[in-house]
Amino acid sequence: MDTRSVTTAEFIRHFGRYHDEARRAPIMLTKHGRESLVVLSAELFERLAGQADPRRVYAAGEVPPDLAEVLLAELDRQSAEYQAGGKDD
């Protein structure tokens, strides 16, 4: 995807033109020579926002009970498997 880069001042001066361009491809806005923002279509934003990483990190004590049950059962299973394997060596 080609991203055009324009200054924020240029974007403000020609908002209508860049508004239409951003519907076709994202536009990188720069301020003082540094990239600062990206303007993109609502459709592309919705697609990107819908691709959020489903993984979640929980602090101790925050794990939902049903997930904690699954995790503990798996840990018990792996522990038993490890202990059984260690005795055969």
Coordinates of C-alpha atoms in Angstrom, one line a residue, residues 1-86:
M1 CA 0.0 0.0 0.0
D2 CA 1.5 3.3 -1.1
T3 CA 1.5 6.0 1.6
R4 CA 1.9 9.6 0.6
S5 CA 3.6 11.9 3.0
V6 CA 2.6 15.6 3.3
T7 CA 3.2 18.3 5.9
T8 CA 0.4 19.1 8.3
A9 CA 0.3 22.7 7.0
E10 CA -0.1 21.4 3.4
F11 CA -2.8 19.1 4.5
I12 CA -4.7 21.9 6.2
R13 CA -4.4 24.2 3.2
H14 CA -5.7 21.6 0.8
F15 CA -8.0 19.5 3.1
G16 CA -10.6 18.7 0.5
R17 CA -8.1 17.2 -1.9
Y18 CA -6.3 15.2 0.7
H19 CA -9.6 14.1 2.2
D20 CA -10.5 12.5 -1.1
E21 CA -7.0 11.0 -1.5
A22 CA -7.1 9.5 2.0
R23 CA -10.2 7.5 1.0
R24 CA -8.0 5.7 -1.6
A25 CA -4.7 5.4 0.3
P26 CA -3.4 6.5 3.7
I27 CA -1.6 9.8 4.0
M28 CA 1.3 10.3 6.4
L29 CA 1.3 13.8 8.0
T30 CA 4.6 15.3 9.1
K31 CA 5.3 18.0 11.5
H32 CA 8.7 19.6 11.7
G33 CA 10.0 17.0 9.3
R34 CA 8.9 14.0 11.5
E35 CA 6.0 11.6 10.9
S36 CA 3.2 12.4 13.3
L37 CA -0.2 11.1 12.1
V38 CA -1.8 8.9 9.5
V39 CA -5.1 9.8 7.8
L40 CA -7.0 6.9 6.4
S41 CA -10.4 6.0 5.2
A42 CA -13.0 4.9 7.8
E43 CA -13.3 1.5 6.0
L44 CA -9.6 0.8 6.3
F45 CA -9.6 1.9 9.9
E46 CA -12.5 -0.5 10.7
R47 CA -10.7 -3.3 9.0
L48 CA -7.5 -2.6 11.0
A49 CA -9.3 -2.2 14.3
G50 CA -11.1 -5.5 13.8
Q51 CA -7.8 -7.3 13.6
A52 CA -7.0 -6.8 17.3
D53 CA -4.8 -9.5 18.9
P54 CA -7.3 -11.8 20.8
R55 CA -4.6 -12.8 23.3
R56 CA -4.9 -11.3 26.8
V57 CA -2.6 -10.9 29.7
Y58 CA -4.0 -11.3 33.2
A59 CA -2.4 -10.2 36.5
A60 CA -2.5 -12.7 39.4
G61 CA -6.0 -12.9 40.7
E62 CA -7.6 -11.5 37.6
V63 CA -7.9 -14.8 35.6
P64 CA -11.6 -15.6 35.0
P65 CA -12.6 -18.8 36.9
D66 CA -13.4 -20.9 33.8
L67 CA -10.0 -20.1 32.3
A68 CA -8.2 -20.7 35.6
E69 CA -9.8 -24.1 35.7
V70 CA -8.6 -25.0 32.3
L71 CA -5.0 -23.8 33.0
L72 CA -4.8 -25.6 36.3
A73 CA -6.0 -28.8 34.8
E74 CA -3.4 -28.6 32.0
L75 CA -0.7 -27.8 34.5
D76 CA -1.7 -30.8 36.6
R77 CA -1.7 -33.0 33.5
Q78 CA 1.8 -31.8 32.4
S79 CA 3.2 -32.1 35.9
A80 CA 1.9 -35.7 36.2
E81 CA 3.4 -36.5 32.7
Y82 CA 6.7 -35.0 33.7
Q83 CA 6.8 -36.9 37.0
A84 CA 5.9 -40.2 35.3
G85 CA 8.6 -39.6 32.7
G86 CA 11.3 -38.8 35.3

